[in-house]
GROMACS .gro file of C-alpha atoms in nm:
model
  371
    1UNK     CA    1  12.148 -21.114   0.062
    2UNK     CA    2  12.503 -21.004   0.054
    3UNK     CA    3  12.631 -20.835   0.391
    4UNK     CA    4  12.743 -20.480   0.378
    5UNK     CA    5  13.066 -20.380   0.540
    6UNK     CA    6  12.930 -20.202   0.826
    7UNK     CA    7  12.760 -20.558   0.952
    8UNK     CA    8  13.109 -20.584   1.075
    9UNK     CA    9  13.007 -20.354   1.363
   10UNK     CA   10  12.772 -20.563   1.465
   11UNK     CA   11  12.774 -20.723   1.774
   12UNK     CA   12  12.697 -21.060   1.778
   13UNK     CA   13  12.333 -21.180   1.761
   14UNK     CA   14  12.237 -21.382   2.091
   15UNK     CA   15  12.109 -21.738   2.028
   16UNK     CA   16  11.715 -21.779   1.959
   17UNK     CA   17  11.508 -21.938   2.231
   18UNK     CA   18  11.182 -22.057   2.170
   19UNK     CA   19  10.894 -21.884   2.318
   20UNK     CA   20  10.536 -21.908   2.248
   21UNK     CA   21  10.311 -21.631   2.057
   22UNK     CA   22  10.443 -21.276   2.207
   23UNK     CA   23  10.243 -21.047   2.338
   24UNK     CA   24  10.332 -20.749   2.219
   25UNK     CA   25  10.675 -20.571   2.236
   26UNK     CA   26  10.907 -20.695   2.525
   27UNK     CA   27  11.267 -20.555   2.596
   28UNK     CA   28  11.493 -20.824   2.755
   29UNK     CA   29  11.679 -20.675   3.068
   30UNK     CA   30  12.019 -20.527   2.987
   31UNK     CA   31  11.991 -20.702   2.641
   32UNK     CA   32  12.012 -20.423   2.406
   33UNK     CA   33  11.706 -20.565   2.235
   34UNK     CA   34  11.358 -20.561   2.169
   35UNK     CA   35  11.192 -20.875   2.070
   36UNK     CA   36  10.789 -20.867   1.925
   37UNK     CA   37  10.685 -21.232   1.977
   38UNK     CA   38  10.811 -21.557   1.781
   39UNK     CA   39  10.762 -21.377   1.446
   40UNK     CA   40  10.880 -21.012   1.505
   41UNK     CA   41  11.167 -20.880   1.439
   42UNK     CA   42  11.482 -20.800   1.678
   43UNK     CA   43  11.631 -20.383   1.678
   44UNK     CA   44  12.026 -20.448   1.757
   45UNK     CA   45  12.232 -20.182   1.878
   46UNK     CA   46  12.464 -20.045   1.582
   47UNK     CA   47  12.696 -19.779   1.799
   48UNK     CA   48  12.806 -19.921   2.170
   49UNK     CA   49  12.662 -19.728   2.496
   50UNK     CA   50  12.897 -19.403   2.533
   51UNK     CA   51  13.141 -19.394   2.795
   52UNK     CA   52  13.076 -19.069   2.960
   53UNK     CA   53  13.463 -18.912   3.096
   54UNK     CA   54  13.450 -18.658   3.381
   55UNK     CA   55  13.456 -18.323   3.229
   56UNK     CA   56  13.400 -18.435   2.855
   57UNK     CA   57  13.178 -18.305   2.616
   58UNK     CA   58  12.996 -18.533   2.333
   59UNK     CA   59  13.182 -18.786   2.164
   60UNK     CA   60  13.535 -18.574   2.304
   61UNK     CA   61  13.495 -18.298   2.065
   62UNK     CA   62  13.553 -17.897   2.200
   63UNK     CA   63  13.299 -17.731   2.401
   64UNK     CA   64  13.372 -17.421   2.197
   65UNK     CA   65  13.506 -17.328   1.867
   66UNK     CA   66  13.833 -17.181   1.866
   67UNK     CA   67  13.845 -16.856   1.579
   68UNK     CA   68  14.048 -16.938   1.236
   69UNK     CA   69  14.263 -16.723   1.319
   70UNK     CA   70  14.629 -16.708   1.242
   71UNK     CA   71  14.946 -16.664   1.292
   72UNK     CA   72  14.891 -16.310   1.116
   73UNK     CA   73  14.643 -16.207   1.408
   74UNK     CA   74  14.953 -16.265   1.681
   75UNK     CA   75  15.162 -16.067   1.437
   76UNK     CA   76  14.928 -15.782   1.481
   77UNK     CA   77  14.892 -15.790   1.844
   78UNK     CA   78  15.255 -15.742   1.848
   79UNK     CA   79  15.289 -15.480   1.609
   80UNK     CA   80  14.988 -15.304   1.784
   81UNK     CA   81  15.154 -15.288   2.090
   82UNK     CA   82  15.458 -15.129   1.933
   83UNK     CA   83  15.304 -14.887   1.717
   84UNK     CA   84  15.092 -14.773   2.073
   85UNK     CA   85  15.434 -14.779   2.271
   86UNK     CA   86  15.570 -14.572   2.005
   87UNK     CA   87  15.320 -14.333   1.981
   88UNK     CA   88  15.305 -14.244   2.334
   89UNK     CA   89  15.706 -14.209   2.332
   90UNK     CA   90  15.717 -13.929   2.077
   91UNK     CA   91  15.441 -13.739   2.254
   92UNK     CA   92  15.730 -13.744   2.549
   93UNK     CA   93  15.995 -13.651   2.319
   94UNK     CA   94  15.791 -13.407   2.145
   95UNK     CA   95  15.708 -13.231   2.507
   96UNK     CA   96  16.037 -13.246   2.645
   97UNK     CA   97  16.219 -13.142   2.270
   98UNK     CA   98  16.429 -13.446   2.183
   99UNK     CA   99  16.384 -13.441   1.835
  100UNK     CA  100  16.578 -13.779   1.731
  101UNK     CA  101  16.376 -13.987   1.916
  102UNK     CA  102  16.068 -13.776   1.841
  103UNK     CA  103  16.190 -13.883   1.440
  104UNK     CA  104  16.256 -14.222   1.520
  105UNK     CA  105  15.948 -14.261   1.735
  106UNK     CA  106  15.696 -14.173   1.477
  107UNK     CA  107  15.856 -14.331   1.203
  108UNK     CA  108  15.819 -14.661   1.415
  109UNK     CA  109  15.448 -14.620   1.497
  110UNK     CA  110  15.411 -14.567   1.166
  111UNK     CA  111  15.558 -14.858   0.991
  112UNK     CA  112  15.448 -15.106   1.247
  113UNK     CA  113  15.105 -14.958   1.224
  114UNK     CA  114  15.149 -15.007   0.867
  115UNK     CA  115  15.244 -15.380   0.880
  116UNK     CA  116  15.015 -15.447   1.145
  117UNK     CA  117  14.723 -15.343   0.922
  118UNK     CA  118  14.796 -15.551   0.664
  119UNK     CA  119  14.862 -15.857   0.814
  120UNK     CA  120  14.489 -15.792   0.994
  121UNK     CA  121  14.370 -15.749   0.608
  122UNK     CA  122  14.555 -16.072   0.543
  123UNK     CA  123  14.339 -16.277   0.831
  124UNK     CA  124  14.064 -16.070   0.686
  125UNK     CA  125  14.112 -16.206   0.318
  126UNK     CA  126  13.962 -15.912   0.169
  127UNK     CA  127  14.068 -15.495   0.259
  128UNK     CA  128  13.714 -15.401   0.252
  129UNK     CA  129  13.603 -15.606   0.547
  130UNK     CA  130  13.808 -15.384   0.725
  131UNK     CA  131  13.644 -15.045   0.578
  132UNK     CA  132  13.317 -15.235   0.670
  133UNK     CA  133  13.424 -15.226   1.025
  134UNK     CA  134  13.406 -14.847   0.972
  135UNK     CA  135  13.082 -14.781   0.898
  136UNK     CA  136  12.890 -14.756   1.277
  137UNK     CA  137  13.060 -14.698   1.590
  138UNK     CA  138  12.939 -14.938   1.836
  139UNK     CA  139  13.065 -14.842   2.225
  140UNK     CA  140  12.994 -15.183   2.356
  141UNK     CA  141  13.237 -15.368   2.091
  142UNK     CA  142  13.611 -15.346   2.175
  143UNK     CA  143  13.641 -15.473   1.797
  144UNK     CA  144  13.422 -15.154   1.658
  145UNK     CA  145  13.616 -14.910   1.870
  146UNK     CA  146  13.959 -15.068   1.829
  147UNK     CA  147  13.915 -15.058   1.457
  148UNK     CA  148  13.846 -14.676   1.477
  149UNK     CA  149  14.114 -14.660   1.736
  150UNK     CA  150  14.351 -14.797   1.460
  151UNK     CA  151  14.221 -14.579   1.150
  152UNK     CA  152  14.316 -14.250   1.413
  153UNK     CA  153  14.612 -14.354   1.486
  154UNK     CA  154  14.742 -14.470   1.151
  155UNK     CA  155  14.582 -14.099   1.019
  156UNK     CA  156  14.788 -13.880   1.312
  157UNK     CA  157  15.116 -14.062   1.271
  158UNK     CA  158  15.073 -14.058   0.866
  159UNK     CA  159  15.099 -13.670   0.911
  160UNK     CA  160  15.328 -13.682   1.171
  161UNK     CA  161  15.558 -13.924   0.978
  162UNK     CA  162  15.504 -13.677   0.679
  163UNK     CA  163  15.644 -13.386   0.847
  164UNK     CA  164  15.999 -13.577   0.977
  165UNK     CA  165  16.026 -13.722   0.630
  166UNK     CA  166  15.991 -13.357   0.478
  167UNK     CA  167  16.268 -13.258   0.727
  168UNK     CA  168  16.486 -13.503   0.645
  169UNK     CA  169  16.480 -13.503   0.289
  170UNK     CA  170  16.560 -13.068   0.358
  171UNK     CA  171  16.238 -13.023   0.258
  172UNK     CA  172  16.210 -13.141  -0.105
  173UNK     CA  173  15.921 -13.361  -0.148
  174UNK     CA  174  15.697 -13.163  -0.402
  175UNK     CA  175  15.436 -13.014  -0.072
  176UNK     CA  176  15.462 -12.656  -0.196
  177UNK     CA  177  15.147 -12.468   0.011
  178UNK     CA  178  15.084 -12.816   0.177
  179UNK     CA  179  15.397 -12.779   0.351
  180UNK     CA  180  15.236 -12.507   0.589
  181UNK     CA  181  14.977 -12.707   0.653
  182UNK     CA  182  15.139 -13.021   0.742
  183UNK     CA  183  15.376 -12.901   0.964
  184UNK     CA  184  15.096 -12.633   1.086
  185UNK     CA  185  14.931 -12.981   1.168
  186UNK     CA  186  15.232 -13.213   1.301
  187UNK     CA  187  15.218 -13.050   1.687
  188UNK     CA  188  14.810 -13.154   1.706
  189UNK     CA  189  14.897 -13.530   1.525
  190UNK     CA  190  15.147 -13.590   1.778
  191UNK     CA  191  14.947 -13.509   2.053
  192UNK     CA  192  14.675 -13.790   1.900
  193UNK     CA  193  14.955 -14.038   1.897
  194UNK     CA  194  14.991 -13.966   2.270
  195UNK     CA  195  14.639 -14.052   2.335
  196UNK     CA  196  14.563 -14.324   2.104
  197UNK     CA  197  14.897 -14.492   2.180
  198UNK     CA  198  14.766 -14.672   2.486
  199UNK     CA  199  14.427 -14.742   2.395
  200UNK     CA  200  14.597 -14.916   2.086
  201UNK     CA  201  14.814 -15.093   2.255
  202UNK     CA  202  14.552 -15.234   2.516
  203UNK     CA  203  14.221 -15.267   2.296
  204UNK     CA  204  14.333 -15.597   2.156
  205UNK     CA  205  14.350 -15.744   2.553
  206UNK     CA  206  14.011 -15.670   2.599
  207UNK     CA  207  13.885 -15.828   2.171
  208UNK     CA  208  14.056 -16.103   2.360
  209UNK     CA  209  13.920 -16.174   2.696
  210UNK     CA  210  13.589 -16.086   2.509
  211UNK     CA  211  13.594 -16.423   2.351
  212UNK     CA  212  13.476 -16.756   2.499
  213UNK     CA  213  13.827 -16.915   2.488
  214UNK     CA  214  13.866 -17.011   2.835
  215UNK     CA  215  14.244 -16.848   2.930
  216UNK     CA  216  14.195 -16.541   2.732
  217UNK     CA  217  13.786 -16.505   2.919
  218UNK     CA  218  13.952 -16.601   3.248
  219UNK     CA  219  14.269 -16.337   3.250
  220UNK     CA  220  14.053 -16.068   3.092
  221UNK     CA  221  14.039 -15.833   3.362
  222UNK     CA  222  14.437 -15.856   3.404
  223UNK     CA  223  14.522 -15.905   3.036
  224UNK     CA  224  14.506 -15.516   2.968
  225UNK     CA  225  14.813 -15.451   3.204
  226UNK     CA  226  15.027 -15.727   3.075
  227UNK     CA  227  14.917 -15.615   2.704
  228UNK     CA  228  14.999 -15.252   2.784
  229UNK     CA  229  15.372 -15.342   2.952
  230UNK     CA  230  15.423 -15.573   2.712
  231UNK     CA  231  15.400 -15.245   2.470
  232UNK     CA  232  15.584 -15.017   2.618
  233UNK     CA  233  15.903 -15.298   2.619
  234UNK     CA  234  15.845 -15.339   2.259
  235UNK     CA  235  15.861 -14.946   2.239
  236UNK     CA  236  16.109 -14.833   2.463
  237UNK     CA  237  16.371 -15.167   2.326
  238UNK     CA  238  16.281 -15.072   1.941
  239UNK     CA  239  16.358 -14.707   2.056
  240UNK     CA  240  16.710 -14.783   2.226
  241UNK     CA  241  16.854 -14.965   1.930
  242UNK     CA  242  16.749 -14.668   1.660
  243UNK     CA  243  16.839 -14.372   1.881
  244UNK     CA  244  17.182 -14.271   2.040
  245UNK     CA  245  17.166 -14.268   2.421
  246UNK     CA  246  17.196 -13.927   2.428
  247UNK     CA  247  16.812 -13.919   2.376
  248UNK     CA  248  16.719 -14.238   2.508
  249UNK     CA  249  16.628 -14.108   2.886
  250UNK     CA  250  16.300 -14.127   2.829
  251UNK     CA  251  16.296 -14.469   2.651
  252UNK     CA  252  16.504 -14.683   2.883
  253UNK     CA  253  16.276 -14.499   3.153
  254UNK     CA  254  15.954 -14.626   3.003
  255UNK     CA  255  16.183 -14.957   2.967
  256UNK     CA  256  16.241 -14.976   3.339
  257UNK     CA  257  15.897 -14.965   3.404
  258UNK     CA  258  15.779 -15.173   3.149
  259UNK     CA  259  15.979 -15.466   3.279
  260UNK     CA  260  15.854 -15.435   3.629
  261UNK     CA  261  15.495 -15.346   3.510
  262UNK     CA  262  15.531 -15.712   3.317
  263UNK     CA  263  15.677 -15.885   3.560
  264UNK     CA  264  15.383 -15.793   3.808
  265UNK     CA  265  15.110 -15.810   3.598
  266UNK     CA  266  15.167 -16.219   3.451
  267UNK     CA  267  15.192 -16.345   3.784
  268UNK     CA  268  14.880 -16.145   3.952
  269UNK     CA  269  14.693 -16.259   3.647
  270UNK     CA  270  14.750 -16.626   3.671
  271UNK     CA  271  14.652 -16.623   4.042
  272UNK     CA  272  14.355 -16.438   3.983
  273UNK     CA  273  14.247 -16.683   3.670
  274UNK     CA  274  14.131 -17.042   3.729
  275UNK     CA  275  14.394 -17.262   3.804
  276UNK     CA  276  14.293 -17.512   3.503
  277UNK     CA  277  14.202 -17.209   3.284
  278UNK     CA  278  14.547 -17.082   3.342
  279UNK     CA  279  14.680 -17.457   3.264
  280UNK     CA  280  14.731 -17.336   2.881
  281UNK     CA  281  14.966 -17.082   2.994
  282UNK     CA  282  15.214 -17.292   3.122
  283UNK     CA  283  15.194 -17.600   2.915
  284UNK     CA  284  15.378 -17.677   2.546
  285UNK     CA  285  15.490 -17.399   2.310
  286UNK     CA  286  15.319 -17.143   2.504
  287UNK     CA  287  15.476 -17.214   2.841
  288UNK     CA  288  15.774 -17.222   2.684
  289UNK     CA  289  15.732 -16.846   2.491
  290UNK     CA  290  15.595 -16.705   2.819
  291UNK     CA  291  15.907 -16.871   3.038
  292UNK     CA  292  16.165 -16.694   2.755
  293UNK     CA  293  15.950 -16.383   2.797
  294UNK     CA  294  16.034 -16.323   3.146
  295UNK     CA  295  16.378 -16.397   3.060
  296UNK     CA  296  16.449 -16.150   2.853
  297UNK     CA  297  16.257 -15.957   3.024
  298UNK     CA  298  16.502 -15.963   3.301
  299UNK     CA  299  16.767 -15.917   3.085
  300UNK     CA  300  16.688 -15.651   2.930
  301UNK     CA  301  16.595 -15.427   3.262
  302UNK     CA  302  16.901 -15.532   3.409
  303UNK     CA  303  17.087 -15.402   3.095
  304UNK     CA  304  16.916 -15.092   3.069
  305UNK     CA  305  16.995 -14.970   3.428
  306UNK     CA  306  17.337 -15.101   3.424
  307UNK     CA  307  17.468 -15.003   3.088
  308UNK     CA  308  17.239 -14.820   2.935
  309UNK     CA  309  17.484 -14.500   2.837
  310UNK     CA  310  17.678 -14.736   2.601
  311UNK     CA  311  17.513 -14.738   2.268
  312UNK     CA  312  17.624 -15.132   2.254
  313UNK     CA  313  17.461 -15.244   2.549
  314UNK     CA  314  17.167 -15.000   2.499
  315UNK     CA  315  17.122 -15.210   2.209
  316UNK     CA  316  17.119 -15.518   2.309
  317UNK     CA  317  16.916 -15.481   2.574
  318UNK     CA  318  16.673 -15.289   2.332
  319UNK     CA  319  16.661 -15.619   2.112
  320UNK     CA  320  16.602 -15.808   2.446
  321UNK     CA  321  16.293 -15.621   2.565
  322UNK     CA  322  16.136 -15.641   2.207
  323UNK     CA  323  16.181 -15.977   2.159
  324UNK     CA  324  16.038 -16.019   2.534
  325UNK     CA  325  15.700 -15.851   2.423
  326UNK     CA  326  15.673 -16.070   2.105
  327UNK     CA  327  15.767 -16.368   2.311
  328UNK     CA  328  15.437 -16.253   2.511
  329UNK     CA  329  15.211 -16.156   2.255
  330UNK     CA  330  15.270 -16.441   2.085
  331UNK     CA  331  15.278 -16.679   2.365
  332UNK     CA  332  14.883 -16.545   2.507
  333UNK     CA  333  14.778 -16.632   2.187
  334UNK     CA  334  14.872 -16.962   2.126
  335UNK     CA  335  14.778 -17.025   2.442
  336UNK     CA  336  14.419 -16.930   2.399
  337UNK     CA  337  14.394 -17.149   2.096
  338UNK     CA  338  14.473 -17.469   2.296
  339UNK     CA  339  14.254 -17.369   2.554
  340UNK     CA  340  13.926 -17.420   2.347
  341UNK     CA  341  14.051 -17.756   2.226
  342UNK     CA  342  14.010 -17.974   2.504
  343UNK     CA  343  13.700 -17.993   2.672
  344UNK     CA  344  13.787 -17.988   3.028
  345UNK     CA  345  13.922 -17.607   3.008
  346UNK     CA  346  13.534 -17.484   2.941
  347UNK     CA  347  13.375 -17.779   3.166
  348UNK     CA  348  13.577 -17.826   3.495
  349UNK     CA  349  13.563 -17.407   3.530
  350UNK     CA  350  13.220 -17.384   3.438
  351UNK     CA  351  13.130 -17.627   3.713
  352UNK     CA  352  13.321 -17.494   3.980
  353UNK     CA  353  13.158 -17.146   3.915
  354UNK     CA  354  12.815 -17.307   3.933
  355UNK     CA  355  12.921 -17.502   4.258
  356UNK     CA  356  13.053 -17.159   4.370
  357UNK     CA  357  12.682 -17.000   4.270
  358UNK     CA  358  12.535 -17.283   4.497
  359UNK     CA  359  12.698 -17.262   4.803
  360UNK     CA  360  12.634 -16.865   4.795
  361UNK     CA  361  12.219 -17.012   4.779
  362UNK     CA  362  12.179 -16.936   4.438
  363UNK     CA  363  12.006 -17.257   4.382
  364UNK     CA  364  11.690 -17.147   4.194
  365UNK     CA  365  11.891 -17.206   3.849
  366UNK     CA  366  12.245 -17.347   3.684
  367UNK     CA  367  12.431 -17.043   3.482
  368UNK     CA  368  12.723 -17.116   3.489
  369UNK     CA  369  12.849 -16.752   3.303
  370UNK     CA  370  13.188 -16.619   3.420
  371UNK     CA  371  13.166 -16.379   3.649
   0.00000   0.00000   0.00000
């Protein structure tokens, strides 16, 4: 009979020894084998005994799968935060009558809304997916809510974007009687900006730390904060390099306390997370992103208190805190995706919780949940 070419896994067969008629089946001690008398047949093992790793899950592969998601998602959770930044900024400038950064300020929540939603259609393949999000409202889903968090906002600064595009086009688009109405309606869209704005630029912490990738699970009740400064740098820098610093006060402002509420927040949330949940943070292209986030961050809040009046250096720190808050974004994300590759990010916390459980005397049974 001709061998196949898996015989060549094989181990070798041990030499026969001569015994009289079996009785019945015998296994030979540490062997491998089972032997049924001088005329039965021998079972070999095909796949060697598994070497079992501490913290390692079968055969190496990940505990849990990490979402197909892509770079399209991080693009969104950036774009999010700056559309959320921006629409709480021209509330301000709305209230306090600044109407250049009021104009500049809507039209930015409404084109990075506008992006953002279509590279989330992009991930999503297809646009109705998204409208099928729509359908209930479900309070307990951060994805449900965000989604309708997103259609409101997108909606108020539509109009609100409508009425400064009317204004500075001297009123000429073709409105007639609408024209009444929409700027009749601008005041009450603006004020919906203002309260979306940070839910928006938040909601996507919390679809996050929802998931069971271990970093993004372990920093979710810190994630929010870092989300939310992270947005209002994005704001307050894309704000200082379209506006003249005559009407930036409340921008570099929201800048000044964006960069300390960032600064805080990353640090308290790595010392509350695990310490090898928080590994991913710090490690490869993520560790790097997060490291150049700070930076900049720096950079730019020094900038913006000590030169803010010139329109050059306004600028430039501007571009400094945006890029910070992508850096940041896109940095959290990445680093959740490595987390669920290796096993030892889901295992080695997991077991520490479940030691944890035990020494409080909750022996009676072994979840090992986050908590």
């Amino acid at each position: 009979m001709t061998a196949s070419e898996f015989d060549s896994y094989r181990p070798p067969e041990p030499p026969r020894r001569r015994r009289g008629s079996g009785k019945g089946r015998r296994r030979a001690a540490g062997s491998g084998w089972l032997r049924r008398g001088a005329e039965g047949a021998r079972e070999m093992p095909v796949v060697p005994d598994a070497e079992v790793e501490p913290y390692s899950s079968y055969y190496g592969r990940p505990v849990v799968k990490a979402p197909p998601w892509k770079k399209e998602i991080a693009t969104y959770l950036f774009l999010g935060g700056v559309a959320g930044g921006s629409g709480l900024l021209a509330f301000g400038a709305q209230l306090t009558d600044r109407p250049v950064l009021r104009r500049n300020a809507r039209l930015s929540a409404l084109t990075t809304v506008g992006v953002g939603s279509l590279a989330l259609v992009a991930d999503l393949g297809r646009p109705e997916r998204f409208l099928n999000m729509l359908r209930t409202i479900k309070p307990t889903s951060p994805m449900s809510l965000g989604s309708w968090v997103l259609a409101g906002f997108g909606t108020s600064s539509g109009i609100a974007a409508a009425g400064e595009v009317d204004r500075l086009l001297g009123e000429r688009l073709p409105l007639r009687p609408l024209r009444a109405v929409l700027h009749g309606a601008e005041p009450a869209a603006g004020a919906m900006m203002g309260v979306l704005g940070a839910p928006l630029a938040g909601y996507t912490a919390v679809l996050l730390s929802d998931t069971a990738m271990p970093t993004w699970n372990a920093a979710g009740e810190d994630l929010p904060f870092l989300f939310v400064s992270s947005a209002a740098l994005a704001a307050s820098g894309l704000a200082m390099i379209t506006t003249p610093v005559e009407e930036t006060g409340p921008a570099q402002a929201l800048a000044v306390l964006g960069v300390a509420g960032d600064l805080v927040a990353e640090p308290v949330m790595v010392s509350r997370m695990d310490p090898v949940a928080a590994e991913p943070l710090h490690r490869g292209t993520p560790g790097q992103l997060l490291s150049w986030s700070k930076r900049l961050a720096i950079a730019g809040g020094v900038g913006t208190l000590l030169g803010g009046r010139n329109r050059w250096v306004a600028a430039a720190s501007g571009a400094a805190l945006l890029t910070s808050s992508a850096l940041t974004r896109f940095g959290v994300f990445q680093a959740g995706i490595n987390s669920a590759k290796d096993p030892r990010y889901t295992i080695e916390p997991q077991r520490r919780r479940l030691e944890a459980r035990r020494a409080a005397g909750q022996t009676g049974d072994s979840i090992t949940t986050a908590v």
